[in-house]
Short mmCIF file of C-alpha atoms and ligand atoms in Angstrom, two decimals:
data_model
loop_
_atom_site.label_atom_id
_atom_site.label_comp_id
_atom_site.label_asym_id
_atom_site.label_seq_id
_atom_site.Cartn_x
_atom_site.Cartn_y
_atom_site.Cartn_z
CA UNK A 855 0.88 -35.14 20.29
CA UNK A 856 2.75 -32.21 20.83
CA UNK A 857 1.18 -28.51 20.31
CA UNK A 858 3.06 -26.79 17.42
CA UNK A 859 4.13 -24.29 19.91
CA UNK A 860 5.97 -26.45 21.91
CA UNK A 861 8.13 -25.95 18.05
CA UNK A 862 7.19 -23.16 16.52
CA UNK A 863 8.73 -19.38 17.16
CA UNK A 864 6.31 -18.04 19.78
CA UNK A 865 6.49 -14.77 18.02
CA UNK A 866 4.37 -16.37 15.69
CA UNK A 867 1.54 -17.18 17.56
CA UNK A 868 -0.28 -14.00 17.49
CA UNK A 869 0.39 -13.48 14.42
CA UNK A 870 -2.58 -12.68 12.40
CA UNK A 871 -2.66 -14.06 8.55
CA UNK A 872 -2.87 -10.76 6.34
CA UNK A 873 -6.94 -10.63 4.52
CA UNK A 874 -6.80 -9.08 1.40
CA UNK A 875 -8.80 -8.39 -0.64
CA UNK A 876 -12.35 -10.98 -1.09
CA UNK A 877 -11.28 -11.87 -4.63
CA UNK A 878 -13.59 -11.58 -7.71
CA UNK A 879 -13.69 -15.57 -8.17
CA UNK A 880 -13.77 -16.32 -5.01
CA UNK A 881 -17.69 -14.42 -4.78
CA UNK A 882 -18.19 -16.44 -8.25
CA UNK A 883 -18.14 -18.95 -6.87
CA UNK A 884 -20.33 -18.05 -3.77
CA UNK A 885 -23.40 -16.61 -5.37
CA UNK A 886 -23.22 -18.35 -8.31
CA UNK A 887 -22.43 -15.80 -10.19
CA UNK A 888 -20.57 -14.76 -13.77
CA UNK A 889 -17.02 -13.65 -12.01
CA UNK A 890 -17.80 -10.69 -14.82
CA UNK A 891 -20.58 -8.90 -13.68
CA UNK A 892 -18.95 -8.46 -10.80
CA UNK A 893 -17.19 -5.19 -9.63
CA UNK A 894 -14.25 -5.43 -7.60
CA UNK A 895 -13.21 -2.39 -5.37
CA UNK A 896 -11.29 -3.82 -3.26
CA UNK A 897 -7.49 -3.78 -3.62
CA UNK A 898 -6.83 -0.06 -5.08
CA UNK A 899 -5.99 -1.61 -8.52
CA UNK A 900 -5.75 0.07 -11.42
CA UNK A 901 -8.94 -0.24 -12.76
CA UNK A 902 -7.77 0.73 -17.01
CA UNK A 903 -6.16 -3.06 -16.07
CA UNK A 904 -1.82 -3.20 -17.14
CA UNK A 905 -0.12 -0.37 -18.82
CA UNK A 906 -0.63 -1.63 -23.09
CA UNK A 907 3.44 -1.96 -23.46
CA UNK A 908 3.91 -3.36 -19.98
CA UNK A 909 1.42 -6.12 -21.71
CA UNK A 910 3.32 -6.83 -24.67
CA UNK A 911 6.98 -6.89 -23.15
CA UNK A 912 6.00 -9.96 -21.47
CA UNK A 913 4.87 -11.20 -24.24
CA UNK A 914 8.32 -11.59 -25.14
CA UNK A 915 9.64 -11.85 -22.28
CA UNK A 916 7.47 -15.25 -21.82
CA UNK A 917 9.77 -16.70 -24.80
CA UNK A 918 13.00 -16.33 -22.56
CA UNK A 919 10.88 -18.29 -19.29
CA UNK A 920 13.69 -20.97 -19.60
CA UNK A 921 16.35 -18.20 -17.98
CA UNK A 922 17.47 -17.22 -14.56
CA UNK A 923 16.20 -14.25 -14.22
CA UNK A 924 18.79 -10.67 -13.90
CA UNK A 925 18.82 -10.64 -9.69
CA UNK A 926 19.51 -7.41 -9.31
CA UNK A 927 17.25 -6.72 -12.59
CA UNK A 928 19.61 -4.01 -13.19
CA UNK A 929 18.22 -2.97 -16.12
CA UNK A 930 14.51 -2.21 -13.84
CA UNK A 931 17.02 -0.49 -11.60
CA UNK A 932 18.56 1.65 -13.83
CA UNK A 933 15.37 3.11 -15.24
CA UNK A 934 13.59 3.83 -12.03
CA UNK A 935 17.04 5.30 -10.88
CA UNK A 936 17.46 7.62 -14.01
CA UNK A 937 13.63 8.61 -13.50
CA UNK A 938 14.07 9.81 -9.45
CA UNK A 939 17.85 10.82 -10.73
CA UNK A 940 19.94 8.57 -8.26
CA UNK A 941 22.35 6.37 -9.48
CA UNK A 942 21.61 2.04 -9.23
CA UNK A 943 23.22 2.45 -6.30
CA UNK A 944 20.02 3.85 -4.55
CA UNK A 945 17.03 1.44 -6.21
CA UNK A 946 16.80 -2.36 -4.42
CA UNK A 947 13.58 -3.95 -6.03
CA UNK A 948 11.64 -6.08 -4.09
CA UNK A 949 8.67 -8.72 -4.67
CA UNK A 950 6.04 -5.82 -4.57
CA UNK A 951 7.16 -2.97 -1.93
CA UNK A 952 5.14 -5.36 0.58
CA UNK A 953 8.80 -7.57 0.24
CA UNK A 954 11.31 -4.78 1.12
CA UNK A 955 9.24 -4.27 4.43
CA UNK A 956 10.20 -7.83 4.96
CA UNK A 957 14.19 -7.31 3.89
CA UNK A 958 14.14 -4.27 6.40
CA UNK A 959 13.09 -6.61 9.15
CA UNK A 960 15.78 -8.87 8.10
CA UNK A 961 18.43 -6.72 8.32
CA UNK A 962 17.20 -3.65 11.06
CA UNK A 963 15.31 -6.24 13.82
CA UNK A 964 15.93 -8.18 16.67
CA UNK A 965 14.00 -9.81 19.21
CA UNK A 966 12.17 -7.84 21.52
CA UNK A 967 13.13 -4.62 19.11
CA UNK A 968 10.44 -1.59 18.63
CA UNK A 969 9.06 -0.26 15.44
CA UNK A 970 7.08 3.06 16.10
CA UNK A 971 4.00 3.98 13.46
CA UNK A 972 0.68 5.08 13.89
CA UNK A 973 -2.08 4.02 14.62
CA UNK A 974 -4.41 3.00 11.58
CA UNK A 975 -1.06 2.38 9.44
CA UNK A 976 -0.62 -0.38 6.34
CA UNK A 977 -1.78 -3.51 8.90
CA UNK A 978 2.07 -5.02 6.75
CA UNK A 979 4.22 -2.89 9.07
CA UNK A 980 3.30 -4.22 12.23
CA UNK A 981 2.66 -8.18 10.55
CA UNK A 982 6.05 -8.16 9.81
CA UNK A 983 7.81 -6.69 12.35
CA UNK A 984 5.72 -9.72 15.00
CA UNK A 985 7.01 -12.02 13.13
CA UNK A 986 11.02 -10.71 13.82
CA UNK A 987 9.29 -10.48 17.82
CA UNK A 988 9.55 -7.04 17.25
CA UNK A 989 7.02 -5.23 19.43
CA UNK A 990 5.03 -2.13 17.48
CA UNK A 991 4.53 1.49 19.28
CA UNK A 992 1.40 2.70 17.95
CA UNK A 993 0.95 6.47 18.39
CA UNK A 994 -2.45 8.00 17.88
CA UNK A 995 -4.16 9.43 14.90
CA UNK A 996 -6.77 11.58 16.02
CA UNK A 997 -9.25 12.73 12.97
CA UNK A 998 -7.39 10.00 10.65
CA UNK A 999 -4.65 12.26 10.35
CA UNK A 1000 -0.92 10.55 11.42
CA UNK A 1001 1.01 12.46 14.83
CA UNK A 1002 3.92 12.90 13.80
CA UNK A 1003 5.48 15.14 17.24
CA UNK A 1004 3.75 11.64 19.27
CA UNK A 1005 5.55 9.30 16.64
CA UNK A 1006 9.28 11.37 17.81
CA UNK A 1007 7.72 10.69 21.53
CA UNK A 1008 6.94 7.53 21.39
CA UNK A 1009 10.67 6.32 20.32
CA UNK A 1010 12.15 4.27 22.95
CA UNK A 1011 15.65 3.55 23.02
CA UNK A 1012 14.15 0.30 20.87
CA UNK A 1013 13.45 1.88 18.18
CA UNK A 1014 14.68 0.63 15.04
CA UNK A 1015 12.93 1.45 12.01
CA UNK A 1016 9.57 3.72 12.14
CA UNK A 1017 7.17 3.23 8.75
CA UNK A 1018 5.05 6.14 7.33
CA UNK A 1019 2.70 5.69 4.96
CA UNK A 1020 2.53 8.67 3.25
CA UNK A 1021 -1.02 8.88 2.30
CA UNK A 1022 -2.20 6.42 4.47
CA UNK A 1023 -3.65 3.59 3.48
CA UNK A 1024 -7.03 2.57 5.10
CA UNK A 1025 -6.99 6.41 5.90
CA UNK A 1026 -5.99 7.94 2.27
CA UNK A 1027 -4.59 11.52 4.74
CA UNK A 1028 -1.37 12.91 3.42
CA UNK A 1029 1.65 14.38 5.82
CA UNK A 1030 2.89 17.60 4.94
CA UNK A 1031 6.36 18.37 3.68
CA UNK A 1032 6.55 20.92 6.76
CA UNK A 1033 5.51 18.25 9.10
CA UNK A 1034 7.90 16.22 7.37
CA UNK A 1035 10.55 18.85 7.36
CA UNK A 1036 10.51 18.87 11.43
CA UNK A 1037 10.30 15.54 11.67
CA UNK A 1038 13.64 14.99 9.67
CA UNK A 1039 15.32 17.48 12.18
CA UNK A 1040 14.38 16.46 15.25
CA UNK A 1041 15.00 12.55 14.67
CA UNK A 1042 18.36 10.20 15.71
CA UNK A 1043 20.20 9.26 13.01
CA UNK A 1044 20.19 5.86 14.47
CA UNK A 1045 16.41 5.04 13.34
CA UNK A 1046 15.85 3.79 10.40
CA UNK A 1047 12.39 6.54 8.32
CA UNK A 1048 10.73 4.37 6.57
CA UNK A 1049 8.55 6.04 4.09
CA UNK A 1050 5.84 4.09 1.97
CA UNK A 1051 4.43 6.18 -0.72
CA UNK A 1052 3.31 3.69 -2.45
CA UNK A 1053 -0.02 6.04 -4.08
CA UNK A 1054 2.56 8.84 -5.21
CA UNK A 1055 2.12 8.73 -8.47
CA UNK A 1056 -1.51 10.42 -7.68
CA UNK A 1057 -0.26 13.20 -6.01
CA UNK A 1058 -0.85 16.56 -6.72
CA UNK A 1059 0.97 17.93 -4.28
CA UNK A 1060 3.66 14.89 -4.07
CA UNK A 1061 6.33 15.22 -0.76
CA UNK A 1062 10.06 15.51 -1.45
CA UNK A 1063 11.52 12.88 0.59
CA UNK A 1064 14.31 11.30 -2.33
CA UNK A 1065 16.32 14.87 -1.08
CA UNK A 1066 16.53 12.45 2.48
CA UNK A 1067 18.05 10.28 0.75
CA UNK A 1068 20.44 12.57 -0.72
CA UNK A 1069 21.82 14.09 2.26
CA UNK A 1070 22.94 10.96 2.96
CA UNK A 1071 19.96 10.29 6.07
CA UNK A 1072 18.61 6.72 7.43
CA UNK A 1073 15.40 6.83 5.05
CA UNK A 1074 14.15 4.08 3.39
CA UNK A 1075 11.27 5.35 0.51
CA UNK A 1076 9.50 2.68 -0.71
CA UNK A 1077 7.73 2.88 -3.83
CA UNK A 1078 5.79 0.41 -6.63
CA UNK A 1079 4.21 -1.09 -9.88
CA UNK A 1080 0.68 -2.47 -7.88
CA UNK A 1081 -1.46 0.85 -7.84
CA UNK A 1082 -0.54 3.35 -10.98
CA UNK A 1083 0.92 0.78 -13.22
CA UNK A 1084 -1.60 -1.33 -13.04
CA UNK A 1085 0.66 -4.69 -11.79
CA UNK A 1086 -0.51 -6.12 -8.43
CA UNK A 1087 -0.50 -9.40 -9.78
CA UNK A 1088 3.10 -9.16 -10.73
CA UNK A 1089 4.88 -8.11 -7.22
CA UNK A 1090 6.73 -5.42 -7.97
CA UNK A 1091 8.16 -2.55 -5.80
CA UNK A 1092 11.70 -0.54 -4.78
CA UNK A 1093 12.55 0.35 -1.97
CA UNK A 1094 14.86 3.22 -2.48
CA UNK A 1095 18.10 4.34 0.16
CA UNK A 1096 21.61 5.06 0.74
CA UNK A 1097 23.64 3.37 -0.69
CA UNK A 1098 25.65 1.40 2.05
CA UNK A 1099 21.78 0.73 3.16
CA UNK A 1100 20.73 -1.02 -0.18
CA UNK A 1101 23.75 -3.13 -0.32
CA UNK A 1102 22.63 -4.38 3.31
CA UNK A 1103 19.26 -5.14 2.07
CA UNK A 1104 20.94 -6.97 -1.14
CA UNK A 1105 21.88 -9.07 1.63
CA UNK A 1106 18.91 -10.54 3.28
CA UNK A 1107 16.53 -11.29 -0.73
CA UNK A 1108 16.70 -14.15 -1.91
CA UNK A 1109 18.67 -13.87 -5.32
CA UNK A 1110 15.58 -14.22 -7.42
CA UNK A 1111 12.88 -12.30 -5.95
CA UNK A 1112 11.60 -10.86 -9.32
CA UNK A 1113 10.81 -13.37 -11.87
CA UNK A 1114 12.66 -12.52 -15.61
CA UNK A 1115 8.45 -11.50 -17.22
CA UNK A 1116 7.54 -9.00 -13.52
CA UNK A 1117 11.07 -7.24 -14.52
CA UNK A 1118 10.16 -6.68 -18.56
CA UNK A 1119 6.27 -5.58 -17.39
CA UNK A 1120 7.78 -3.10 -14.97
CA UNK A 1121 10.72 -1.21 -17.37
CA UNK A 1122 7.78 -1.39 -20.14
CA UNK A 1123 5.54 0.27 -17.44
CA UNK A 1124 7.61 3.09 -16.27
CA UNK A 1125 8.16 4.09 -19.43
CA UNK A 1126 4.40 3.98 -20.27
CA UNK A 1127 3.36 8.02 -19.32
CA UNK A 1128 0.25 7.62 -21.63
CA UNK A 1129 -1.68 5.15 -19.13
CA UNK A 1130 -0.15 6.50 -16.27
CA UNK A 1131 -0.97 10.01 -17.13
CA UNK A 1132 -5.56 9.14 -18.13
CA UNK A 1133 -5.29 6.60 -14.75
CA UNK A 1134 -5.23 9.27 -12.84
CA UNK A 1135 -7.71 10.45 -15.32
CA UNK A 1136 -9.17 7.99 -14.50
CA UNK A 1137 -9.16 8.06 -11.08
CA UNK A 1138 -9.30 11.85 -10.43
CA UNK A 1139 -12.69 12.07 -11.73
CA UNK A 1140 -13.76 9.37 -9.71
CA UNK A 1141 -12.33 10.00 -6.75
CA UNK A 1142 -14.52 13.54 -7.47
CA UNK A 1143 -17.72 11.79 -7.60
CA UNK A 1144 -17.18 9.30 -5.19
CA UNK A 1145 -16.56 11.99 -2.62
CA UNK A 1146 -19.99 14.15 -4.30
CA UNK A 1147 -22.35 10.90 -4.38
CA UNK A 1148 -21.35 10.28 -0.50
CA UNK A 1149 -21.26 13.65 0.56
CA UNK A 1150 -25.43 14.32 -1.61
CA UNK A 1151 -25.67 10.63 0.79
CA UNK A 1152 -25.04 12.16 4.13
CA UNK A 1153 -22.37 9.65 4.45
CA UNK A 1154 -19.43 10.62 6.94
CA UNK A 1155 -16.31 9.84 4.09
CA UNK A 1156 -12.85 10.64 5.71
CA UNK A 1157 -10.79 13.44 3.36
CA UNK A 1158 -8.32 10.92 1.26
CA UNK A 1159 -5.38 12.01 -1.87
CA UNK A 1160 -4.98 8.56 -3.07
CA UNK A 1161 -7.64 6.04 -5.44
CA UNK A 1162 -9.90 4.79 -2.50
CA UNK A 1163 -12.22 6.80 -0.14
CA UNK A 1164 -13.29 5.66 3.84
CA UNK A 1165 -16.42 6.12 4.24
CA UNK A 1166 -18.64 5.72 7.63
CA UNK A 1167 -21.67 3.16 6.93
CA UNK A 1168 -22.67 2.91 9.80
CA UNK A 1169 -22.16 -1.47 10.11
CA UNK A 1170 -19.16 -1.88 7.83
CA UNK A 1171 -19.11 -5.66 8.05
CA UNK A 1172 -22.65 -6.20 7.26
CA UNK A 1173 -23.02 -3.33 4.68
CA UNK A 1174 -19.49 -5.23 3.01
CA UNK A 1175 -21.55 -9.24 2.83
CA UNK A 1176 -24.85 -6.96 1.44
CA UNK A 1177 -22.36 -5.20 -1.03
CA UNK A 1178 -21.42 -8.69 -1.80
CA UNK A 1179 -24.90 -10.28 -2.89
CA UNK A 1180 -25.32 -7.71 -5.50
CA UNK A 1181 -21.58 -7.82 -6.47
CA UNK A 1182 -20.03 -5.01 -5.22
CA UNK A 1183 -16.42 -5.71 -3.62
CA UNK A 1184 -15.33 -3.42 -0.85
CA UNK A 1185 -12.88 -3.70 1.70
CA UNK A 1186 -13.70 -4.37 5.34
CA UNK A 1187 -11.75 -2.95 7.47
CA UNK A 1188 -12.12 -4.96 11.23
CA UNK A 1189 -8.83 -6.05 10.88
CA UNK A 1190 -8.16 -1.82 12.35
CA UNK A 1191 -10.69 -1.77 14.36
CA UNK A 1192 -12.65 0.39 12.44
CA UNK A 1193 -15.83 -1.48 12.28
CA UNK A 1194 -17.52 0.44 10.98
CA UNK A 1195 -15.97 1.36 8.04
CA UNK A 1196 -15.30 0.36 4.77
CA UNK A 1197 -12.27 1.73 1.86
CA UNK A 1198 -13.77 1.45 -1.25
CA UNK A 1199 -11.39 2.18 -4.43
CA UNK A 1200 -12.31 4.63 -7.07
CA UNK A 1201 -12.80 2.49 -10.20
CA UNK A 1202 -13.81 3.11 -14.00
CA UNK A 1203 -16.97 5.88 -13.82
CA UNK A 1204 -19.25 2.34 -14.81
CA UNK A 1205 -17.89 0.82 -11.84
CA UNK A 1206 -18.28 4.07 -9.53
CA UNK A 1207 -22.07 4.68 -10.23
CA UNK A 1208 -22.83 0.32 -9.34
CA UNK A 1209 -21.07 0.51 -5.95
CA UNK A 1210 -23.40 4.06 -5.51
CA UNK A 1211 -26.43 2.76 -6.67
CA UNK A 1212 -25.53 -0.26 -3.73
CA UNK A 1213 -24.62 1.58 -1.69
CA UNK A 1214 -27.89 4.03 -1.75
CA UNK A 1215 -30.32 0.76 -1.99
CA UNK A 1216 -28.26 -0.80 0.79
CA UNK A 1217 -28.05 2.19 3.68
CA UNK A 1218 -32.01 3.85 2.75
CA UNK A 1219 -33.58 0.53 3.23
CA UNK A 1220 -30.88 0.32 7.02
CA UNK A 1221 -32.07 4.00 7.32
CA UNK A 1222 -36.56 2.96 7.06
CA UNK A 1223 -35.61 0.38 9.62
C1 LIG B 138 -0.79 -0.93 -1.81
C2 LIG B 138 -0.17 -0.60 -1.33
C3 LIG B 138 0.67 -0.97 -1.47
C4 LIG B 138 1.83 -2.16 -1.86
O1 LIG B 138 2.46 -2.95 -1.89
P1 LIG B 138 2.81 -3.95 -3.06
O2 LIG B 138 4.22 -4.99 -2.66
O3 LIG B 138 3.64 -3.28 -3.71
O4 LIG B 138 1.53 -4.62 -3.84
C5 LIG B 138 2.57 -0.36 -0.06
N1 LIG B 138 1.99 0.21 1.44
C6 LIG B 138 0.84 0.65 1.65
C7 LIG B 138 -0.17 1.63 2.01
C8 LIG B 138 0.01 0.68 -0.37
O5 LIG B 138 -1.41 0.77 0.86
#
């Protein structure tokens, strides 16, 4: 039999499949426990669940599920544009903001092109670049801070896209407005600059990158309904850019990439400001609690700003397994070459306390051993 690699695109050979957070159901099956007793702090999901208004809207939308969705997502794009003070033509929806990253690959990447991002940057940029046969250049991130100067210097004649997650996942660190402005004043017009702002709504001092869209720069800003809006399972995100750039991205998408129930849910979630406020309050409270506990436990963490913390536990995969046995799912970071670390999402206070109690038991035993 011939190897499938004589047929498949060669760039896929070394492409690792994205490893998501371990699902609750899978953990429950493996440990023979009730799924309702499991605490999942592995995917930066909203611990309060979906916006209540979104649930209502989705129930109503289910009645019309026999009809194809609005391909462009007119009402949702219009509501997003209005919220951002931009035009409908500035917005494109994706099946999660991850799909917009894929549009960017279709639109701008070819075999042997480069993309530039930073060490420890969200891994999806590299996966998608690789799938298009492009090379990913990662610049060092000393102390887990992304270095935009280094990213500028790393740009080659083959570079098409620079990916800047802000704040980054899994490190949680934020790039300042000053650094962004300096970068934008120096970067070539021939480069597409992507600011991935999945955690934007959690920030006390959010960066202003939409100004570059208004100034007709080659900038794409990515946001999502997966985090503060609590709709990760629906798969809705969006990109914001100049109308001509958005038009190019539209050519790369499938006709009905956002289903009708997701469109209805996201539209209602956008208007559910009470849920967004309450989510931010719960995350702020939990974030402060976790930082306080880790400090007290003398556990080193990266001072992040999103709804998760990257924590040095010594042996990430081992602590991940031991937490699983105590019905707490966190995220090991092997894929990022961060084997001493795990990423812990902020949950409800009850979930946070369970996680800390389990971690205390585990680390006490490890330190005694
Ligand atoms: C969670 C996250 C996203 C969101 O992806 P979706 O496809 O919208 O669910 C995007 N970028 C980063 C850096 C993230 O952490």
